[in-house]
Short mmCIF file of C-alpha atoms and ligand atoms in Angstrom, two decimals:
data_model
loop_
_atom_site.label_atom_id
_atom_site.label_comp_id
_atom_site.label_asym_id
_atom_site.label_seq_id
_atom_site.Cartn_x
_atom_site.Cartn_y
_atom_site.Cartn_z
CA UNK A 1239 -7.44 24.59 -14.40
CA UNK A 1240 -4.49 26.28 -15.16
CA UNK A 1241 -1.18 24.04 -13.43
CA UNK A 1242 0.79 26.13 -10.61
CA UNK A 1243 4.37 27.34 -11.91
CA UNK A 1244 7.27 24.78 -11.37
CA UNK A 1245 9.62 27.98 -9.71
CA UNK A 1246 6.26 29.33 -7.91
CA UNK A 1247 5.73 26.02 -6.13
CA UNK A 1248 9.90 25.54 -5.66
CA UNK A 1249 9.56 28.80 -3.55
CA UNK A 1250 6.42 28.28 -1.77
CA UNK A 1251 8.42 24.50 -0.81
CA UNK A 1252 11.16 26.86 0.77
CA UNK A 1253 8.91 29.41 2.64
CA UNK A 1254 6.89 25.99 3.78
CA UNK A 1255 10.49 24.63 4.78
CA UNK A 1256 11.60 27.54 6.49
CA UNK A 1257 8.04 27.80 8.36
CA UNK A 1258 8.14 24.36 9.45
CA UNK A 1259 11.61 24.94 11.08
CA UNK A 1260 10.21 28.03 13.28
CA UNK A 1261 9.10 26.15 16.12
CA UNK A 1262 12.42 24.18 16.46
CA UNK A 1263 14.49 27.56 15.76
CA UNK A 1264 12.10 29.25 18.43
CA UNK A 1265 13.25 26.53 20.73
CA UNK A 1266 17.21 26.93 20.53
CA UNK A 1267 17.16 30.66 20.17
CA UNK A 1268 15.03 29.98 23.90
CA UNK A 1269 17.46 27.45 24.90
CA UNK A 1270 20.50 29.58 24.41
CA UNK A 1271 18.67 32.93 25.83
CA UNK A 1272 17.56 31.28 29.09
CA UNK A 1273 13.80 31.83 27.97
CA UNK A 1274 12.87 27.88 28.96
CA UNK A 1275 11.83 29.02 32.17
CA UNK A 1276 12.07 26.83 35.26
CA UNK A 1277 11.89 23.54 33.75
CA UNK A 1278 13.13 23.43 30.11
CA UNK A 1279 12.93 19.72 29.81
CA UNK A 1280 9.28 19.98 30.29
CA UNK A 1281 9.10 22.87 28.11
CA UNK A 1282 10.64 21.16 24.99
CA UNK A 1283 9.01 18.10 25.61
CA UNK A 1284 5.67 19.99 25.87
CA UNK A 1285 6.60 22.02 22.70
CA UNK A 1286 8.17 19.26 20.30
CA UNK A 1287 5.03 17.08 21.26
CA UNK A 1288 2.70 19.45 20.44
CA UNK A 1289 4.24 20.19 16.98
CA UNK A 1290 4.47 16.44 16.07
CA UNK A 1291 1.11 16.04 16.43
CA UNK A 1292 -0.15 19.67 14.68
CA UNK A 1293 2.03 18.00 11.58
CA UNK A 1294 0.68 14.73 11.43
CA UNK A 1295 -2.52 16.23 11.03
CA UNK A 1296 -1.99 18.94 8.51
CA UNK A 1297 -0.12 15.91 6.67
CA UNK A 1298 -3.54 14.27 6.83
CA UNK A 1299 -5.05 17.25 6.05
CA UNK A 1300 -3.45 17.60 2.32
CA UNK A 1301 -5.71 15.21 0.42
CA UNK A 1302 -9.17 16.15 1.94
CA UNK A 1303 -7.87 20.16 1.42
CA UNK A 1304 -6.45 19.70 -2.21
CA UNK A 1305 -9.67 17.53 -3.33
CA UNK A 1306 -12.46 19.98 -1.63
CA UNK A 1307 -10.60 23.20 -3.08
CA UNK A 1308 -9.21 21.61 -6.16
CA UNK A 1309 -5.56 22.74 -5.74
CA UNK A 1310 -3.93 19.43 -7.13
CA UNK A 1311 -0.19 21.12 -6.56
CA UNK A 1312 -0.72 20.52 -2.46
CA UNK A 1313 0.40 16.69 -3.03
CA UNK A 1314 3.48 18.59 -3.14
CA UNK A 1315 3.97 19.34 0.20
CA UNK A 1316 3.03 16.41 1.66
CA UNK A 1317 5.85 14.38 2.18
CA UNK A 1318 7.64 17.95 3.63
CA UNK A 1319 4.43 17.93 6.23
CA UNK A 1320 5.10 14.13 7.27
CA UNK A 1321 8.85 14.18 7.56
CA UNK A 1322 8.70 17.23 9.82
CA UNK A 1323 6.29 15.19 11.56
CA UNK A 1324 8.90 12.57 11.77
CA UNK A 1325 11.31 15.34 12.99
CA UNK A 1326 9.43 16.75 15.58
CA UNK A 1327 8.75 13.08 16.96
CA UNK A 1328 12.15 12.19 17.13
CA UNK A 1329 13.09 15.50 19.53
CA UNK A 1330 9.93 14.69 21.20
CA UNK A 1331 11.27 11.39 21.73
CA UNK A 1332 15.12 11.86 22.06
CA UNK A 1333 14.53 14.85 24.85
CA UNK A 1334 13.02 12.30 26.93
CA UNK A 1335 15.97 9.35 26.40
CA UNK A 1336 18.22 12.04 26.48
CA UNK A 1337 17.36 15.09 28.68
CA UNK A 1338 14.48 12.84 31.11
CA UNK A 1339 15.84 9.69 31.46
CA UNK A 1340 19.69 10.38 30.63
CA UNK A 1341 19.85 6.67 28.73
CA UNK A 1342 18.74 4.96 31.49
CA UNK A 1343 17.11 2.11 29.43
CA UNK A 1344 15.70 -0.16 32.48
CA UNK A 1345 13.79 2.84 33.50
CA UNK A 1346 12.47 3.61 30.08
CA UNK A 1347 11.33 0.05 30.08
CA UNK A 1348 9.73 0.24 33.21
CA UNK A 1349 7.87 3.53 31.85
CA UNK A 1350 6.56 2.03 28.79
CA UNK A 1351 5.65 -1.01 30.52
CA UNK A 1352 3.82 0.77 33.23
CA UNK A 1353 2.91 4.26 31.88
CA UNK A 1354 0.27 3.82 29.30
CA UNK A 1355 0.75 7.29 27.85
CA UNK A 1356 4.10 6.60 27.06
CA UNK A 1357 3.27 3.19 25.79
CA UNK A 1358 0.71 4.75 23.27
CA UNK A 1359 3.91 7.86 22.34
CA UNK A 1360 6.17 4.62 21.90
CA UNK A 1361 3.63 3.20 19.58
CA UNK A 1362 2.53 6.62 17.66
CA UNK A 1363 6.47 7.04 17.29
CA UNK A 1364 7.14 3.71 15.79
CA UNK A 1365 4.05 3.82 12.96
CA UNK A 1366 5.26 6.41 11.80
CA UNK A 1367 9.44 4.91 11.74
CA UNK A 1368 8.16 2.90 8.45
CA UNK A 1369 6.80 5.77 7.13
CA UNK A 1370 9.50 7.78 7.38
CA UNK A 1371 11.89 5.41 6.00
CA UNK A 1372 9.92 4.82 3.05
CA UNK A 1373 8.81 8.00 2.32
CA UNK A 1374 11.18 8.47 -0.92
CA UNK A 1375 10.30 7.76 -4.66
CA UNK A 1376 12.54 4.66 -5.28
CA UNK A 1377 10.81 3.14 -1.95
CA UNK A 1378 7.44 3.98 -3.84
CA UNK A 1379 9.13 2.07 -7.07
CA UNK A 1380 9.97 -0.76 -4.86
CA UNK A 1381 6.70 -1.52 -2.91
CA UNK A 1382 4.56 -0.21 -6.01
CA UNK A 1383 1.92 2.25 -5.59
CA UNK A 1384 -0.58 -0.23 -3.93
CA UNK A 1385 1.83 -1.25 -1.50
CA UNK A 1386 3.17 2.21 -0.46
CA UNK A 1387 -0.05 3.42 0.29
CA UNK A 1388 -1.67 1.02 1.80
CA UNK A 1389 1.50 0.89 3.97
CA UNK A 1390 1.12 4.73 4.86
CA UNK A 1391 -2.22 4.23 6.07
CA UNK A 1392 -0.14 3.63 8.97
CA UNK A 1393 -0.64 7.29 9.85
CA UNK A 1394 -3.80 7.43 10.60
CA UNK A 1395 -2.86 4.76 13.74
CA UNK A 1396 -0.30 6.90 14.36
CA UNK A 1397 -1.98 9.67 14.96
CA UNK A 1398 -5.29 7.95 16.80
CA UNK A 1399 -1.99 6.56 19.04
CA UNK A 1400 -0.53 10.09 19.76
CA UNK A 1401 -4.27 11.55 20.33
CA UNK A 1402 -4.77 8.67 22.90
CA UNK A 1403 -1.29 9.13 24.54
CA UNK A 1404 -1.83 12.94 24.76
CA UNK A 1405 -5.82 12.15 26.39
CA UNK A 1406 -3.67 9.52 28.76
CA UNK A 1407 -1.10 12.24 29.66
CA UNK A 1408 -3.35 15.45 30.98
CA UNK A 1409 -4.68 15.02 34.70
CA UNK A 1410 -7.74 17.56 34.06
CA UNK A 1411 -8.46 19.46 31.12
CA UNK A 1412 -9.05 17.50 28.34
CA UNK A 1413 -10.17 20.40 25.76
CA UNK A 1414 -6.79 20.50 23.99
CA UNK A 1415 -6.26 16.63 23.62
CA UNK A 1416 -10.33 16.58 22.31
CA UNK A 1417 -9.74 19.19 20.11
CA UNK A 1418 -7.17 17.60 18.20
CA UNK A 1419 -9.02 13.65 18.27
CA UNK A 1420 -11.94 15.84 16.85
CA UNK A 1421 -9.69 17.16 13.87
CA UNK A 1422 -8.65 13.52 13.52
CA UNK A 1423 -12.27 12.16 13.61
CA UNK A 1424 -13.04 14.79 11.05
CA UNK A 1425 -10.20 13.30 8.94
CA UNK A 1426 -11.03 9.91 9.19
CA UNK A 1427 -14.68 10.20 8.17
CA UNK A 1428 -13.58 12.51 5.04
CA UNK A 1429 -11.17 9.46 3.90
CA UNK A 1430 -13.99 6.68 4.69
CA UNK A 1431 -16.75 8.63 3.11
CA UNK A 1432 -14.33 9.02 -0.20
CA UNK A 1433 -13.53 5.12 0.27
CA UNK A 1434 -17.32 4.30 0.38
CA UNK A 1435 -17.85 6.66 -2.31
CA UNK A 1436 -15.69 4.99 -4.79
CA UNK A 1437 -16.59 2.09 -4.24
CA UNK A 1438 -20.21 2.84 -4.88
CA UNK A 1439 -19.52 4.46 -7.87
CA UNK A 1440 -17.63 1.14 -8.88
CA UNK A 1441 -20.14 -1.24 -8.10
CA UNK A 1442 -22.62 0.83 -9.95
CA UNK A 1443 -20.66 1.00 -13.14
CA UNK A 1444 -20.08 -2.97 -12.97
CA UNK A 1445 -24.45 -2.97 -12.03
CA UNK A 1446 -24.68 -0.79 -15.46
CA UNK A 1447 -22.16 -2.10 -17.49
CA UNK A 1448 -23.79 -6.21 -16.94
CA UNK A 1449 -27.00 -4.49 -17.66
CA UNK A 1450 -25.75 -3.05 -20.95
CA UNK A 1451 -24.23 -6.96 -21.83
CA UNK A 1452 -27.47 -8.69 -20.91
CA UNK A 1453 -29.81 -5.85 -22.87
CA UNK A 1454 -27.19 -6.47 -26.22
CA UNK A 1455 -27.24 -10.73 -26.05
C1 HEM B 1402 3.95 10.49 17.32
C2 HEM B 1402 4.47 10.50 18.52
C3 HEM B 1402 4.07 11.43 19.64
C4 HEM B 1402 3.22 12.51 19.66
C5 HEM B 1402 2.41 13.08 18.50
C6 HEM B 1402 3.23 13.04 21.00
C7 HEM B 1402 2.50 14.15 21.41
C8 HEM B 1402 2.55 14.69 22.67
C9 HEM B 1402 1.78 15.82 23.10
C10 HEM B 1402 0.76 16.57 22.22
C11 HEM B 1402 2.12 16.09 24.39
C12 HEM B 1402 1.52 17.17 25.28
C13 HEM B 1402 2.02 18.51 24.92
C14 HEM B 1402 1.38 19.59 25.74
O1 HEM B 1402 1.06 19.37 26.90
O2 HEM B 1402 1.23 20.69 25.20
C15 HEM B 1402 3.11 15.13 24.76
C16 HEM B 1402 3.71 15.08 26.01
C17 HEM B 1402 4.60 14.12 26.39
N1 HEM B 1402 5.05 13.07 25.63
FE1 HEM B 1402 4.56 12.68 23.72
N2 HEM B 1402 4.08 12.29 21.76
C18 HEM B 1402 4.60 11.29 20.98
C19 HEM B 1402 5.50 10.32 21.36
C20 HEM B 1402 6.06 10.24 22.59
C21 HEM B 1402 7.05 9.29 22.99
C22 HEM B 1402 7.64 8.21 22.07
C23 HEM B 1402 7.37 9.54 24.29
C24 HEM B 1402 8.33 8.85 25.18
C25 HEM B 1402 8.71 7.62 25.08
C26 HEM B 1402 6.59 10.66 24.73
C27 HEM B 1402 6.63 11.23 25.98
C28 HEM B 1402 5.96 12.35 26.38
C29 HEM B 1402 6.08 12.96 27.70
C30 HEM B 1402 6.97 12.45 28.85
C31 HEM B 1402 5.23 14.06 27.70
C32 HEM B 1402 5.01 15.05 28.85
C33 HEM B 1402 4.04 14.47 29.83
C34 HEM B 1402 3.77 15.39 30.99
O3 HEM B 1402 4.02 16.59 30.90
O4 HEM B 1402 3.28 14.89 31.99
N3 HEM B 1402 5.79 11.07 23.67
N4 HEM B 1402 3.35 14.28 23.71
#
């Protein structure tokens, strides 16, 4: 296959950049146009949540997409997908310190204490602080390969801890929360089934390979 061009995929990183920032840009230019409607607290909250979640699971959604289609360059973007994930979870999270609770920690403890939906955000959030932090290539130099990744299988809690806190948060319709744990489910299976399948094909070279020994003695 031919590779992608270094300045083609350098541009597409910029369009993807400038993409991800739309619903965060759509949200000021509201903010400063009066087009929050009658409770913009609930509106951003509503809006950042929603957007952390839709790019935790395109970032999951990279290595299933670039193996089935073969496009190898999607690793790429990535990292992009996850830190805006990051992004979006920290508005998510600082509009309701900030612009719910006003820094009133006591009462933020009492929520997460007695809230379960924001005890499973809290713990969706905080997955994916490691993550974040880490997320560079001299972090990936310092926990080696191994280590990095089996440390960013955090994700995948983080996101089965933002799909329960969203199925915890809706009084009614659950459609919306459902469709995204089925995406996730989806996900999941893909990455166990390619888990299972290498390890198969592993033990069956090892099976072959002491057969070949034991036909040669
Ligand atoms: C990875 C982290 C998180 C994700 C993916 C996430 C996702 C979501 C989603 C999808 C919604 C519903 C949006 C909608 O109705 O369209 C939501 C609402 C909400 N989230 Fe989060 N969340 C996270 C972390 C947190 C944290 C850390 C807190 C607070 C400590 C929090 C507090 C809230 C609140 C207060 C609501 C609105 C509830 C309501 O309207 O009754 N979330 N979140």
């Amino acid at each position: 296959m031919q590779p992608f061009p270094q300045g083609l995929i350098r541009l597409l990183k910029v369009l993807v950049f400038l993409l991800c920032l739309g619903p965060a840009t759509v949200l000021v230019w509201k903010g400063f146009h009066d087009r929050l409607g009658a409770n913009p607290v609930d509106v951003i909250t509503r809006t950042t949540g929603k957007w952390t979640l839709t790019f935790l699971l395109l970032t999951l959604g990279v290595t299933p997409v670039r193996k089935l289609m073969r496009l190898p360059w999607l690793i790429r973007f990535r990292r992009m997908l996850g830190l805006f994930a990051f992004f979006y979870g920290t508005l998510h999270l600082m509009t309701y310190v900030w612009l719910d609770k006003f820094f009133d920690v006591p009462a933020m403890l009492h929520d997460i204490a007695k809230r379960r939906f924001i005890t499973a955000g809290m713990t969706a959030w905080t997955l994916m602080l490691p993550l974040a932090l880490t997320s560079t290539a001299g972090w990936i130099r310092r926990l080696g390969g191994k280590r990095w990744q089996n440390l960013h299988r955090l994700i995948y809690l983080s996101a089965t801890a933002a799909v329960i806190h969203f199925i915890w948060l809706v009084k009614a319709d659950l459609r919306r929360p459902l469709t995204y744990g089925a995406v996730l489910a989806a996900l999941l299976t893909y990455r166990i089934a390619a888990w299972a399948a290498v390890k198969f094909r592993s033990r069956t070279s090892i099976t072959v390979a002491q057969a070949g020994s034991s036909v040669t003695k």
